[in-house]
mmCIF file of C-alpha atoms in Angstrom:
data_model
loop_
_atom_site.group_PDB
_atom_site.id
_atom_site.type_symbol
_atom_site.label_atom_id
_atom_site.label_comp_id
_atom_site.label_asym_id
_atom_site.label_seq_id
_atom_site.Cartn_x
_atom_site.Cartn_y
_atom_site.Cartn_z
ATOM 1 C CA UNK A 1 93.925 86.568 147.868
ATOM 2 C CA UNK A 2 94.051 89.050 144.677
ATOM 3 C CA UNK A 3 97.768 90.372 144.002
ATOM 4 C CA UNK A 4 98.354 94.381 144.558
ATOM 5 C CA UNK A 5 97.950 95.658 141.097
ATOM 6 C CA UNK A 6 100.463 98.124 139.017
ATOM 7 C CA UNK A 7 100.747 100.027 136.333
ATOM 8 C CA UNK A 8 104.586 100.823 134.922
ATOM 9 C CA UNK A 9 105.088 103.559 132.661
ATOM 10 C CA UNK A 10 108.437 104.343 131.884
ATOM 11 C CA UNK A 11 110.959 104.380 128.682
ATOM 12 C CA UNK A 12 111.949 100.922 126.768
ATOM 13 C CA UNK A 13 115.236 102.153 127.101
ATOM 14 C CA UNK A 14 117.503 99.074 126.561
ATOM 15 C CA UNK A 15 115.230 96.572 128.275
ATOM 16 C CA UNK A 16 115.013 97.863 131.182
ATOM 17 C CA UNK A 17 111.460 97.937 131.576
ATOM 18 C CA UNK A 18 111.023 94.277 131.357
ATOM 19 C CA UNK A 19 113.627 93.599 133.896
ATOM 20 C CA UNK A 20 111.911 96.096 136.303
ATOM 21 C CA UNK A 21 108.256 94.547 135.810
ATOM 22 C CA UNK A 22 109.764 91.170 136.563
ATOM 23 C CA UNK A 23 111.766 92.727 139.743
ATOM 24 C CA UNK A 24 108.161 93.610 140.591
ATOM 25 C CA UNK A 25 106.432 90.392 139.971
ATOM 26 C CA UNK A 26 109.028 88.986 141.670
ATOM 27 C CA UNK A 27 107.329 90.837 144.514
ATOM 28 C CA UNK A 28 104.547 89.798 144.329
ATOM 29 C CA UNK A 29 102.761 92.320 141.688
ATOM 30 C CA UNK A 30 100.361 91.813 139.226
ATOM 31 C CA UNK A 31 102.331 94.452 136.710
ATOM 32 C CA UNK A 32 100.937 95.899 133.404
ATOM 33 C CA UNK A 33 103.470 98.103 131.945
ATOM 34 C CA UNK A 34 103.727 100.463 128.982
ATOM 35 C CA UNK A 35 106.631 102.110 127.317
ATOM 36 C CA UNK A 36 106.902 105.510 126.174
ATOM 37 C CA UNK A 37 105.370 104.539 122.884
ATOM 38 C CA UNK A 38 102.312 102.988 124.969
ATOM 39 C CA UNK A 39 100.235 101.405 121.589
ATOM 40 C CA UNK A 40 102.224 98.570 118.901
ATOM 41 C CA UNK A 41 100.011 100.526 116.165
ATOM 42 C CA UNK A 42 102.117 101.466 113.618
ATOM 43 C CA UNK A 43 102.392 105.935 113.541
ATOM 44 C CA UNK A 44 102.225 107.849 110.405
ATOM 45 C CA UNK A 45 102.640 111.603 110.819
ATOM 46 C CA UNK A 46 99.414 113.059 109.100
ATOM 47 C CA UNK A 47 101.693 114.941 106.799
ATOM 48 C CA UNK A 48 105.329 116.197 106.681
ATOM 49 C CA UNK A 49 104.738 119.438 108.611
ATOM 50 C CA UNK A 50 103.758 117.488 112.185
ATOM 51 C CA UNK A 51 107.553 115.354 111.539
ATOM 52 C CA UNK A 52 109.281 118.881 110.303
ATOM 53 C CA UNK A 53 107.546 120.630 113.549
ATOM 54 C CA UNK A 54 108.517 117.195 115.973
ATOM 55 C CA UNK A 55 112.039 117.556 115.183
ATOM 56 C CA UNK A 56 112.052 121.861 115.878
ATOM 57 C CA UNK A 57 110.559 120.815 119.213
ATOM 58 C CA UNK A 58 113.125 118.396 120.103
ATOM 59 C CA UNK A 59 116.503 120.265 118.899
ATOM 60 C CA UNK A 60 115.045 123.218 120.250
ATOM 61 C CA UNK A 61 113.224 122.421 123.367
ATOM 62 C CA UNK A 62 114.250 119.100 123.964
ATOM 63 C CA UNK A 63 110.538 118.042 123.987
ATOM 64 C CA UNK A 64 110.171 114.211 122.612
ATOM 65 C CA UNK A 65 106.849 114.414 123.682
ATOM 66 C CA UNK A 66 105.405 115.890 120.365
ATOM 67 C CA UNK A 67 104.951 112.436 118.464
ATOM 68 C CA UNK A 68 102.855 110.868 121.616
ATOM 69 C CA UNK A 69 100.772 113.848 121.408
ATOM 70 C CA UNK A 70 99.852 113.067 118.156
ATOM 71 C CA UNK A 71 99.166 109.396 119.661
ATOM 72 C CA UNK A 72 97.036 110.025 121.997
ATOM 73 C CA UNK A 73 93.844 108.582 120.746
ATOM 74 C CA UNK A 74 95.795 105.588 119.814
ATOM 75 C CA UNK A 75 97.572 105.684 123.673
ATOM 76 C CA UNK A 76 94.102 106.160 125.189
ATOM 77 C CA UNK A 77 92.461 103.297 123.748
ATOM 78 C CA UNK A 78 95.651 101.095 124.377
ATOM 79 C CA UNK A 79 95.224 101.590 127.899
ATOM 80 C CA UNK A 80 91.395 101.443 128.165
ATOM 81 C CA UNK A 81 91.528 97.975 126.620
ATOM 82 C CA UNK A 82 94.452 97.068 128.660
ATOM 83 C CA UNK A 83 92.549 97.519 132.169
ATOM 84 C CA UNK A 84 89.497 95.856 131.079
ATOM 85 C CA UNK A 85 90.771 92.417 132.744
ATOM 86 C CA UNK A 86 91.175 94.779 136.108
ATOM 87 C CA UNK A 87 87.495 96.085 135.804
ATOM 88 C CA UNK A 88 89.443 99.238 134.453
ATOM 89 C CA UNK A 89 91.349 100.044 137.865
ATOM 90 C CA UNK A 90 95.024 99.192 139.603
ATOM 91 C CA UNK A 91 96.223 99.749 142.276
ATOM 92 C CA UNK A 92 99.022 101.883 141.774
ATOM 93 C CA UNK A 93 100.901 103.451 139.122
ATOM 94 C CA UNK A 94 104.745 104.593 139.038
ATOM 95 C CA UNK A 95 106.131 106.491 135.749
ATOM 96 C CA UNK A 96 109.313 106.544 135.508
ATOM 97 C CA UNK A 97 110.421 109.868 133.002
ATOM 98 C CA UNK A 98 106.665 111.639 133.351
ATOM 99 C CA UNK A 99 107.854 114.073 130.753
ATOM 100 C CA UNK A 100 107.692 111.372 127.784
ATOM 101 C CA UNK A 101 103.889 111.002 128.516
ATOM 102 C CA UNK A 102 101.239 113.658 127.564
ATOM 103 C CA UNK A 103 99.030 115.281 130.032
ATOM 104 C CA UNK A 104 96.024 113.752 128.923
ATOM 105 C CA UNK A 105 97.729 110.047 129.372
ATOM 106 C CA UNK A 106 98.795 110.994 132.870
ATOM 107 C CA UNK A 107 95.249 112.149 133.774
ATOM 108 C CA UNK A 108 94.102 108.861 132.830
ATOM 109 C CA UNK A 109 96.551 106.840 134.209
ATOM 110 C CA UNK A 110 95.544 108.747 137.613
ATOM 111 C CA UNK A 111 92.087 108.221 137.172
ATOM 112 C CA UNK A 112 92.309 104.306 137.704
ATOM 113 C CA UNK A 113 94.747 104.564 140.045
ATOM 114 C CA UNK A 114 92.764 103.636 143.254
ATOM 115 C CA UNK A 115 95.775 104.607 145.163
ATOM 116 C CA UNK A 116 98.902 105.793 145.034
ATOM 117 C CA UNK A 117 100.228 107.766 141.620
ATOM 118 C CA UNK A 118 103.963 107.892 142.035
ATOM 119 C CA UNK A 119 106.212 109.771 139.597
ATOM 120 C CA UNK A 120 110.197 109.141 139.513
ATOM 121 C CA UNK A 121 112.727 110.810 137.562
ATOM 122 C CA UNK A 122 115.983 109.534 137.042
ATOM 123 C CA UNK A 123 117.604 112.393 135.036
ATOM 124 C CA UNK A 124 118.276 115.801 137.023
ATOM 125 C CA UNK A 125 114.939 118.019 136.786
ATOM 126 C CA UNK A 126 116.941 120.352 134.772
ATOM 127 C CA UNK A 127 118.211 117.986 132.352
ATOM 128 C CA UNK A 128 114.543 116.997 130.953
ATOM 129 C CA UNK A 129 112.856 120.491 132.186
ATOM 130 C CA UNK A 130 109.372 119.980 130.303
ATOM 131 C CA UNK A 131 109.282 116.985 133.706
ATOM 132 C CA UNK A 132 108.613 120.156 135.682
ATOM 133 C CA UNK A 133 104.577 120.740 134.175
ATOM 134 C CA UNK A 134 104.305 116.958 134.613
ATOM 135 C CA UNK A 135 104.946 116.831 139.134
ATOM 136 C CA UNK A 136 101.084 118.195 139.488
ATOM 137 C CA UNK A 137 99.588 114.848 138.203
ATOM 138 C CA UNK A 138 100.991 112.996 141.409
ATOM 139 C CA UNK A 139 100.489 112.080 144.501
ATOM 140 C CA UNK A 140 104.318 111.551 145.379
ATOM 141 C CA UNK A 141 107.046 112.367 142.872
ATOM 142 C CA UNK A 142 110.791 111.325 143.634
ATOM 143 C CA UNK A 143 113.901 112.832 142.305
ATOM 144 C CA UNK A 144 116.998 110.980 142.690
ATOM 145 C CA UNK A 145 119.475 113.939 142.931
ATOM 146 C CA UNK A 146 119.361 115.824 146.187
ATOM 147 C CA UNK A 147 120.365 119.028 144.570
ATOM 148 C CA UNK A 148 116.586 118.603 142.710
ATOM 149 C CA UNK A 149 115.136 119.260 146.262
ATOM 150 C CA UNK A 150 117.381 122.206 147.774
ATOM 151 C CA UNK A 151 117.051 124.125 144.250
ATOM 152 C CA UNK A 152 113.033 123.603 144.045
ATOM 153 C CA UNK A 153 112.040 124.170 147.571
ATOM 154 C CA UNK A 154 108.398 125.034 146.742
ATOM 155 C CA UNK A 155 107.742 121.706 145.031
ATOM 156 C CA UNK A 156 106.658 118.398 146.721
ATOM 157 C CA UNK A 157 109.783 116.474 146.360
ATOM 158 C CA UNK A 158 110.436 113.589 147.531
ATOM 159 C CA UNK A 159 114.309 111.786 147.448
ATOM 160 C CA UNK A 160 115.045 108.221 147.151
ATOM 161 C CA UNK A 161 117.985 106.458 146.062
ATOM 162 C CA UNK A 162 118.312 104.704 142.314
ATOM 163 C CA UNK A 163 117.474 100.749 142.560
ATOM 164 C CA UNK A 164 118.567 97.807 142.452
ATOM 165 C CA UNK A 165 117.544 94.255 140.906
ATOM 166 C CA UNK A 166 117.364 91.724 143.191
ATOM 167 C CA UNK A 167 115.476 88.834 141.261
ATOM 168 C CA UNK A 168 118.139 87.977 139.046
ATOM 169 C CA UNK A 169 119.605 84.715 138.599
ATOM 170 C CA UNK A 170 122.985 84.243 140.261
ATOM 171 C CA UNK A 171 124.951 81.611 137.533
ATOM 172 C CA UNK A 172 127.603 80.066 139.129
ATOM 173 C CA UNK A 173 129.266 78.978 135.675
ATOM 174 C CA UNK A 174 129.310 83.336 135.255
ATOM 175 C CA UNK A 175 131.075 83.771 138.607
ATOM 176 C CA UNK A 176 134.153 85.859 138.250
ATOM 177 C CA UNK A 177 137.276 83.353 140.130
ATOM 178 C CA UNK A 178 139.043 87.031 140.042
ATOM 179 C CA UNK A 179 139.319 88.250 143.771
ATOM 180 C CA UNK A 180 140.418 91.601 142.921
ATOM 181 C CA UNK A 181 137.475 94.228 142.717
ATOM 182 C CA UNK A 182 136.263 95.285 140.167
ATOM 183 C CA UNK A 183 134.314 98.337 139.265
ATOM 184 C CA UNK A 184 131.692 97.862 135.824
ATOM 185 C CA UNK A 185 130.472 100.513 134.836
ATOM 186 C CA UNK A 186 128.465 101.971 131.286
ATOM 187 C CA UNK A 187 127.646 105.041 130.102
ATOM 188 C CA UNK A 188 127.145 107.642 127.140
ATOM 189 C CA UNK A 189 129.641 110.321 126.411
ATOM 190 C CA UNK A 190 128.795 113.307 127.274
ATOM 191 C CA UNK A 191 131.887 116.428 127.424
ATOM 192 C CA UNK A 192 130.977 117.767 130.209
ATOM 193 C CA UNK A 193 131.278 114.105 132.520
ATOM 194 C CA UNK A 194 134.454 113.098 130.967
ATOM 195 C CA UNK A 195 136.773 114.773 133.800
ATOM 196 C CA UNK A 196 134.642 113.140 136.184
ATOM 197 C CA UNK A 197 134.889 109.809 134.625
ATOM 198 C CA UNK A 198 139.010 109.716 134.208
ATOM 199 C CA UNK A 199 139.312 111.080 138.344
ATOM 200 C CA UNK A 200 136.955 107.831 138.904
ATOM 201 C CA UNK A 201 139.313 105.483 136.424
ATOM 202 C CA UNK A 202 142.119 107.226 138.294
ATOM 203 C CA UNK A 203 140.986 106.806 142.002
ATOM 204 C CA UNK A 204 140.048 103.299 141.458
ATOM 205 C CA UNK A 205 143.264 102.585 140.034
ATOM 206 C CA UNK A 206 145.198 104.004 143.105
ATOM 207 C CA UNK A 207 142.860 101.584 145.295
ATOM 208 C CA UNK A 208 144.150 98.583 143.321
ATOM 209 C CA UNK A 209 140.574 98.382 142.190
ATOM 210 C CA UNK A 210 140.217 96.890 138.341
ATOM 211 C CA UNK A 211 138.262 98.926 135.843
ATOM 212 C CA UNK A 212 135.679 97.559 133.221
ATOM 213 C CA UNK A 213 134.209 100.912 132.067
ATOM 214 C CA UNK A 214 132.321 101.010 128.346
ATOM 215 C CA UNK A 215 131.796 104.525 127.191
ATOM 216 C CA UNK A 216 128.997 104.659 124.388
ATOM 217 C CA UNK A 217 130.427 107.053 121.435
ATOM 218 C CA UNK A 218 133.012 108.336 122.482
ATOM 219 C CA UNK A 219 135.849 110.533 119.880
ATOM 220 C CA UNK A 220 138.774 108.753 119.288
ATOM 221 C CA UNK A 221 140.760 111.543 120.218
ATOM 222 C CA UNK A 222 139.326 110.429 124.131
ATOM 223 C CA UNK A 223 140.303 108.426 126.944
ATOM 224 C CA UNK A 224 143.001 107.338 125.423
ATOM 225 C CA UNK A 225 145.750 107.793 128.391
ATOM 226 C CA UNK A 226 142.840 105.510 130.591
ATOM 227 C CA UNK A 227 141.791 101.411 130.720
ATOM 228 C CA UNK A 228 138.385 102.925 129.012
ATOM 229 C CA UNK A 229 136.811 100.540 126.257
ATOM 230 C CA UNK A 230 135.098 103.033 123.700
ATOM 231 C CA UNK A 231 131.650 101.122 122.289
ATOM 232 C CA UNK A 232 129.686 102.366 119.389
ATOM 233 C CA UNK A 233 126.938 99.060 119.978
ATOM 234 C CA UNK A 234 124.511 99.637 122.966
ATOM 235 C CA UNK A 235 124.245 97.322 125.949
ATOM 236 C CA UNK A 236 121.307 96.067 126.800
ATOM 237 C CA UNK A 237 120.719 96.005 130.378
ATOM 238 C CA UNK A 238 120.177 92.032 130.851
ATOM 239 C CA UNK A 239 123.466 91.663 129.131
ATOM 240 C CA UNK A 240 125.240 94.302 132.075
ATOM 241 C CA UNK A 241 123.555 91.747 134.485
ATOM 242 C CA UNK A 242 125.267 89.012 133.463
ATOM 243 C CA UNK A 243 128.301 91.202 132.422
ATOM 244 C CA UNK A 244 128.544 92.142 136.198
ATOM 245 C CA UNK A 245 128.799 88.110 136.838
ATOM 246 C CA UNK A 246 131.346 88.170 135.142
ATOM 247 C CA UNK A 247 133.850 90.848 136.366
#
């Protein structure tokens, strides 16, 4: 009996994407999956105006779509070769972050998607707005924050819950012999989540819960009255697996 078939599309973004495809192979998946740069090839800008006007677009507009545009060919070929062991067609498709694909990359994906073409976005709608042109393209399309759906009542939203990865490999040498709890957590500094963050270190603390928090670039003149480790490296998301283990 042939495996369901899917596509993933989503960002590289620390290695996540290669944990989820093998969360879904665990599942019994036959999983192609392309990041948000789709083809290896190697890019050149055709000259210095397309880089000068890719950089406007992104301070500007916050559109990092610009350079994929100029990909497309590239993409679209990438893909077309990449389905010829499927006779061209899966089953079904999920992108994770639509708005880092182009439209006509999206209409292809859909047209070998026999059936269902799911969209998911794990930033707030508002956050990545150019996401909102991109909800058309799908047959379903989840949001993650509930707010999403009560502020955007005339689109098809649907909500679901972030996930979880439940196909990696328990170590026992990794296992914490700490009983306390522990709270892990990692994130980029951003201002305006920074009072949120120190109310979290400070509840947990009051709970007698332990705190192993890494904050990604943080000034120095932050955090510094809270148990906050302040990280300049990035963490790749096998490595917070095992991390987790370990707390």
């Amino acid at each position: 009996m042939l495996k369901p078939r899917i596509i993933l599309a989503m960002p590289y973004h620390l290695g996540i994407i290669d944990i989820i495809s093998n969360n879904l192979k665990f599942h019994g998946f036959d999983v192609i999956s392309f990041d948000q740069m789709i083809s290896p090839k190697p890019f050149k800008y055709p000259h210095i105006g397309h880089r000068i006007y890719k950089g406007y677009r992104k301070i500007f507009f916050n559109d990092l779509s610009y350079k994929n545009k100029l990909r497309n060919p590239d993409n679209i070929k990438y893909i077309q070769d990449a389905l010829t062991g499927w006779d061209g067609y899966t089953d079904y498709t999920l992108v994770i972050r639509p708005d880092m694909f182009t439209d006509e990359v999206l209409a292809l994906l859909k047209s070998r998607t026999r059936c269902n073409f799911v969209g998911y976005q794990w930033d707030g709608l508002l956050r990545f707005p150019m996401v909102m042109d991109k909800i058309k393209f799908f047959d379903r399309f989840f949001v993650f924050d509930p707010k999403d759906q009560h502020m955007n009542p005339n689109l098809p939203l649907l909500s679901t819950t972030n996930f979880c990865i439940d196909n990696f490999p328990l170590s026992s040498d990794l296992k914490c012999k700490n009983h306390q709890l522990v709270a892990y957590f990692v994130g980029y500094h951003i201002e305006s989540r920074q009072i949120a963050i120190e109310n979290m270190v400070k509840l947990l603390l009051e709970q007698d819960v332990a705190v192993n928090f890494f904050i990604n670039g943080a000034p120095k003149s932050t955090y510094n009255e809270f148990p906050v480790n302040k990280i300049n490296n990035k963490i790749k998301f096998e490595d917070n697996l095992i991390n987790v283990q370990k707390s």
